[in-house]
Short mmCIF file of C-alpha atoms in Angstrom, two decimals:
data_model
loop_
_atom_site.label_atom_id
_atom_site.label_comp_id
_atom_site.label_asym_id
_atom_site.label_seq_id
_atom_site.Cartn_x
_atom_site.Cartn_y
_atom_site.Cartn_z
CA MET A 1 -49.21 74.71 106.73
CA ASP A 2 -50.24 74.43 103.11
CA PRO A 3 -49.53 77.84 101.53
CA SER A 4 -52.28 77.56 98.90
CA TRP A 5 -55.25 79.92 99.07
CA PRO A 6 -58.92 79.73 98.07
CA GLY A 7 -59.40 79.17 94.35
CA GLN A 8 -55.84 77.94 93.88
CA PRO A 9 -54.62 74.32 93.64
CA SER A 10 -52.98 72.91 96.74
CA ARG A 11 -49.19 73.00 96.53
CA ARG A 12 -46.13 72.91 98.71
CA SER A 13 -44.56 76.18 97.62
CA VAL A 14 -45.74 79.49 96.23
CA GLN A 15 -44.44 80.26 92.76
CA ARG A 16 -43.35 83.88 92.63
CA PRO A 17 -43.59 86.01 89.52
CA ALA A 18 -40.30 86.79 87.83
CA PRO A 19 -38.83 90.05 89.18
CA PRO A 20 -38.36 92.99 86.83
CA PRO A 21 -34.83 93.48 85.45
CA THR A 22 -34.16 96.56 87.57
CA GLN A 23 -33.54 96.62 91.31
CA SER A 24 -36.81 95.84 93.05
CA THR A 25 -38.46 95.00 96.37
CA GLU A 26 -40.81 92.04 96.64
CA ILE A 27 -44.25 92.62 98.16
CA LEU A 28 -45.78 89.67 100.01
CA ILE A 29 -49.13 89.22 101.73
CA ASN A 30 -49.35 86.93 104.76
CA VAL A 31 -52.81 85.57 105.51
CA TYR A 32 -54.05 84.31 108.90
CA ASP A 33 -57.25 82.38 109.63
CA LEU A 34 -59.19 83.74 112.62
CA ILE A 35 -61.23 80.55 113.06
CA PRO A 36 -59.48 77.90 115.22
CA PRO A 37 -58.12 74.95 113.21
CA GLY A 38 -60.77 72.30 112.64
CA ARG A 39 -63.52 71.18 110.27
CA LEU A 40 -65.31 74.56 110.23
CA SER A 41 -62.07 76.36 109.49
CA SER A 42 -61.28 73.98 106.63
CA VAL A 43 -64.75 74.32 105.10
CA LEU A 44 -64.79 78.12 105.28
CA TRP A 45 -61.26 78.29 103.87
CA THR A 46 -62.19 76.03 100.97
CA LEU A 47 -65.24 78.20 100.24
CA GLY A 48 -63.15 81.36 100.51
CA THR A 49 -65.34 82.79 103.29
CA SER A 50 -63.00 82.55 106.28
CA PRO A 51 -62.66 85.59 108.56
CA LEU A 52 -59.07 86.55 107.84
CA HIS A 53 -56.30 88.79 109.11
CA SER A 54 -53.60 89.91 106.70
CA GLY A 55 -50.35 91.84 106.66
CA VAL A 56 -48.07 93.20 103.94
CA VAL A 57 -44.42 92.14 104.07
CA ILE A 58 -41.92 94.76 102.89
CA ARG A 59 -38.18 94.49 103.59
CA GLU A 60 -38.59 91.84 106.33
CA ARG A 61 -41.29 93.83 108.12
CA GLU A 62 -44.94 92.83 108.11
CA TYR A 63 -47.33 95.79 108.25
CA ALA A 64 -50.89 95.38 109.50
CA TYR A 65 -53.71 97.49 110.88
CA GLY A 66 -55.71 97.30 114.10
CA GLY A 67 -57.82 99.40 116.41
CA HIS A 68 -56.76 101.37 119.49
CA GLY A 69 -58.12 104.29 121.47
CA HIS A 70 -55.48 106.98 120.90
CA ALA A 71 -56.79 109.89 118.84
CA GLY A 72 -54.61 111.08 115.96
CA ILE A 73 -52.30 108.04 115.99
CA SER A 74 -52.21 105.46 113.23
CA GLY A 75 -53.35 101.92 113.94
CA VAL A 76 -50.78 100.58 111.48
CA TYR A 77 -48.02 98.55 113.12
CA TRP A 78 -45.26 96.16 112.08
CA THR A 79 -43.92 92.83 113.28
CA PRO A 80 -41.41 90.32 111.94
CA PRO A 81 -43.04 88.28 109.16
CA ARG A 82 -45.39 85.44 110.13
CA VAL A 83 -45.90 86.47 113.76
CA GLU A 84 -49.38 85.07 114.29
CA PRO A 85 -51.86 87.52 115.83
CA PRO A 86 -53.75 86.38 118.95
CA GLY A 87 -56.29 83.79 117.89
CA GLY A 88 -54.92 83.62 114.35
CA THR A 89 -53.31 80.74 112.44
CA PHE A 90 -50.96 81.30 109.52
CA ARG A 91 -52.60 80.12 106.31
CA ALA A 92 -50.75 81.39 103.25
CA GLU A 93 -48.07 83.61 101.83
CA ILE A 94 -49.08 85.36 98.62
CA ALA A 95 -46.47 86.76 96.27
CA HIS A 96 -48.26 89.95 95.32
CA GLY A 97 -45.62 91.58 93.14
CA TYR A 98 -42.64 93.92 93.09
CA THR A 99 -41.97 97.61 93.40
CA THR A 100 -39.00 99.58 92.11
CA ALA A 101 -39.47 102.33 94.71
CA THR A 102 -36.42 103.32 96.72
CA ASP A 103 -36.27 102.80 100.48
CA GLU A 104 -37.07 106.49 100.99
CA GLU A 105 -40.05 106.26 98.64
CA LEU A 106 -41.27 103.09 100.36
CA ASP A 107 -41.10 104.78 103.77
CA ALA A 108 -43.06 107.73 102.41
CA MET A 109 -45.75 105.52 100.86
CA ILE A 110 -46.15 103.45 104.03
CA LYS A 111 -46.46 106.64 106.08
CA GLU A 112 -48.97 108.06 103.60
CA ILE A 113 -51.25 105.03 103.89
CA ALA A 114 -50.72 104.72 107.65
CA GLU A 115 -51.99 108.27 108.14
CA GLN A 116 -55.26 107.24 106.48
CA PHE A 117 -55.79 104.33 108.88
CA LEU A 118 -56.00 105.73 112.41
CA GLY A 119 -56.51 103.44 115.39
CA PRO A 120 -59.89 104.86 116.54
CA THR A 121 -61.41 104.58 113.04
CA TYR A 122 -60.94 100.81 112.81
CA ASN A 123 -64.15 98.97 111.84
CA LEU A 124 -64.50 95.20 111.54
CA LEU A 125 -66.69 95.41 108.45
CA HIS A 126 -65.96 98.75 106.79
CA ARG A 127 -62.31 99.53 107.59
CA ASN A 128 -60.30 96.55 108.78
CA CYS A 129 -56.83 95.07 108.35
CA ASN A 130 -57.70 93.72 104.90
CA HIS A 131 -58.83 97.14 103.70
CA PHE A 132 -55.42 98.41 104.79
CA THR A 133 -53.67 95.55 102.98
CA ASP A 134 -55.57 96.40 99.80
CA ALA A 135 -54.80 100.12 100.08
CA LEU A 136 -51.09 99.54 100.67
CA CYS A 137 -50.81 97.00 97.85
CA ARG A 138 -52.53 99.38 95.44
CA ARG A 139 -50.15 102.16 96.47
CA LEU A 140 -47.06 99.99 96.09
CA THR A 141 -47.89 97.98 92.97
CA SER A 142 -51.05 99.55 91.47
CA ARG A 143 -52.69 96.12 91.94
CA PRO A 144 -55.45 95.31 94.46
CA ALA A 145 -55.09 92.64 97.10
CA PRO A 146 -56.99 89.37 96.49
CA GLY A 147 -60.73 89.88 96.89
CA PHE A 148 -61.23 86.82 99.10
CA LEU A 149 -59.39 88.53 101.98
CA ASN A 150 -62.46 90.62 102.81
CA ARG A 151 -65.17 88.27 101.56
CA ALA A 152 -66.27 87.44 105.11
CA ALA A 153 -66.70 91.13 105.92
CA SER A 154 -68.74 91.62 102.74
CA ILE A 155 -71.02 88.75 103.71
CA ALA A 156 -71.29 90.05 107.27
CA LEU A 157 -72.53 93.39 105.94
CA LEU A 158 -75.49 91.52 104.48
CA PHE A 159 -75.80 88.95 107.26
CA PRO A 160 -74.49 90.39 110.58
CA CYS A 161 -75.02 87.05 112.31
CA PHE A 162 -72.09 85.71 110.27
CA VAL A 163 -69.61 87.46 112.58
CA PRO A 164 -68.20 84.52 114.62
CA GLN A 165 -69.44 84.16 118.19
CA ALA A 166 -65.81 83.56 119.23
CA TRP A 167 -65.14 87.21 118.43
CA ALA A 168 -67.73 88.39 120.93
CA THR A 169 -65.80 87.53 124.11
CA PRO A 170 -62.10 88.31 123.56
CA PRO A 171 -59.78 88.93 126.55
CA ASP A 172 -59.63 92.64 127.40
CA TYR A 173 -55.89 92.62 127.96
CA GLU A 174 -54.77 90.97 124.74
CA THR A 175 -53.61 92.82 121.61
CA ALA A 176 -51.52 92.02 118.58
CA GLU A 177 -47.78 92.20 119.08
CA GLY A 178 -45.63 94.71 117.22
CA GLU A 179 -44.71 98.37 117.07
CA LEU A 180 -46.84 101.20 115.74
CA VAL A 181 -45.39 103.01 112.73
CA ASP A 182 -46.13 106.24 114.60
CA GLU A 183 -44.01 105.09 117.56
CA ASP A 184 -40.90 107.11 116.66
CA GLU A 185 -42.93 110.26 116.07
CA ALA A 186 -44.90 109.62 119.24
CA ASN A 187 -41.65 109.30 121.19
CA GLU A 188 -40.41 112.60 119.77
CA ARG A 189 -43.68 114.34 120.64
CA SER A 190 -43.59 112.84 124.12
CA LEU A 191 -40.02 114.04 124.63
CA MET A 192 -40.95 117.57 123.56
CA LEU A 193 -43.95 117.57 125.89
CA HIS A 194 -41.77 116.24 128.70
CA HIS A 195 -39.22 119.05 128.29
CA GLY A 196 -42.01 121.62 128.10
CA ARG A 197 -43.57 120.28 131.26
CA LEU A 198 -40.23 120.38 133.08
CA SER A 199 -39.79 123.98 132.01
CA ARG A 200 -43.24 124.95 133.27
CA GLU A 201 -42.64 123.10 136.52
CA HIS A 202 -39.36 124.93 136.98
CA ASP A 203 -41.04 128.32 136.41
CA ALA A 204 -43.74 127.46 138.92
CA SER A 205 -41.42 125.90 141.52
CA SER A 206 -41.69 128.81 143.97
CA ILE A 207 -45.49 128.71 143.85
CA MET A 208 -45.54 124.96 144.32
CA SER A 209 -43.22 125.12 147.31
CA THR A 210 -45.50 127.56 149.14
CA ARG A 211 -48.46 125.25 148.57
CA ALA A 212 -46.66 121.97 149.26
CA SER A 213 -47.79 121.57 152.85
CA GLU A 214 -51.42 122.35 151.96
CA SER A 215 -51.35 119.84 149.09
CA LEU A 216 -49.93 117.12 151.29
CA GLU A 217 -52.63 117.69 153.91
CA SER A 218 -55.55 117.86 151.47
CA ASP A 219 -54.41 114.86 149.41
CA ALA A 220 -53.30 112.67 152.28
CA GLY A 221 -56.47 110.60 152.25
CA SER A 222 -56.98 110.53 148.46
CA GLY A 223 -53.52 110.27 146.91
CA ILE A 224 -53.47 106.50 146.76
CA SER A 225 -56.93 106.18 145.21
CA LYS A 226 -56.09 108.81 142.59
CA GLY A 227 -52.98 106.87 141.66
CA VAL A 228 -55.00 103.68 141.24
CA ALA A 229 -57.58 105.45 139.11
CA ARG A 230 -54.84 106.86 136.88
CA GLU A 231 -53.33 103.41 136.41
CA GLU A 232 -56.74 101.97 135.64
CA ASN A 233 -57.39 104.67 133.05
CA GLU A 234 -54.06 103.94 131.43
CA GLY A 235 -54.92 100.25 131.39
CA GLN A 236 -58.09 101.06 129.43
CA SER A 237 -56.11 102.70 126.61
CA VAL A 238 -56.45 99.52 124.55
CA ILE A 239 -59.73 99.79 122.67
CA ASP A 240 -61.96 96.70 122.68
CA ARG A 241 -64.62 97.95 120.24
CA ASP A 242 -64.54 99.24 116.71
CA SER A 243 -66.02 102.50 115.44
CA SER A 244 -69.48 100.89 115.24
CA GLY A 245 -69.35 99.48 118.77
CA ARG A 246 -68.56 95.87 117.81
CA LEU A 247 -66.23 93.99 120.12
CA LEU A 248 -62.81 93.54 118.51
CA PRO A 249 -61.07 90.16 118.49
CA PRO A 250 -57.55 90.41 119.96
CA SER A 251 -56.03 89.90 116.50
CA GLU A 252 -57.56 93.19 115.38
CA ARG A 253 -56.31 95.29 118.31
CA ALA A 254 -53.23 97.32 117.48
CA PRO A 255 -50.43 97.59 120.05
CA ALA A 256 -50.87 100.58 122.33
CA PRO A 257 -48.26 103.35 122.03
CA ARG A 258 -45.39 102.76 124.45
CA THR A 259 -45.08 106.49 125.14
CA ARG A 260 -48.15 108.42 126.22
#
């Protein structure tokens, strides 16, 4: 894939800016085209109006943003670099710059931005993956991400019919791969809730034992259906619409938390 981007001459490799003399971390932006390869994709890319997905590469992790339905949990997730999102095709790697922040400072800055981009607040036009890329790049390097990343969203704000029809019927089960940056914290919270629940169950064990036979009798005919309903509800945890009700393409759906 040619790594050039709109407005730049076609070339085989991306020339990176010279790193500063001190120890530094390179910041890259990976760009993915959400239109299937073909003539339309080539024309839109040349014009700089392709619907795009992007991620920021820091220390061999690519950070991106997508929507999900879990309140209070960030929609920011990471994958190995260049893992194409569902329906996306890798287009370019942009050498954005360098940061002299330490690993601890980088972790803090990523967490700071991630907390501003929650899964349920994702919006295809107003708050998407490219808005996240811009915010993180500004925080890391004090420089904005390239403006063409969100040009399609800007046009769609003026002309809603620009949103590709292919985005209107994505598979309900498909999401981007990766791991939410909140995953570790979510696991810790889940573990604490689990221990608390075990403690409450232990305290109430005598009460439960006296009611066990009644529960078995009353739930005998409904236990299976309740279990199915619970599994179905869990299966719906992946959001398929943004905060304005627009259907999300699979590439813009963040991975669901592994621990509920």
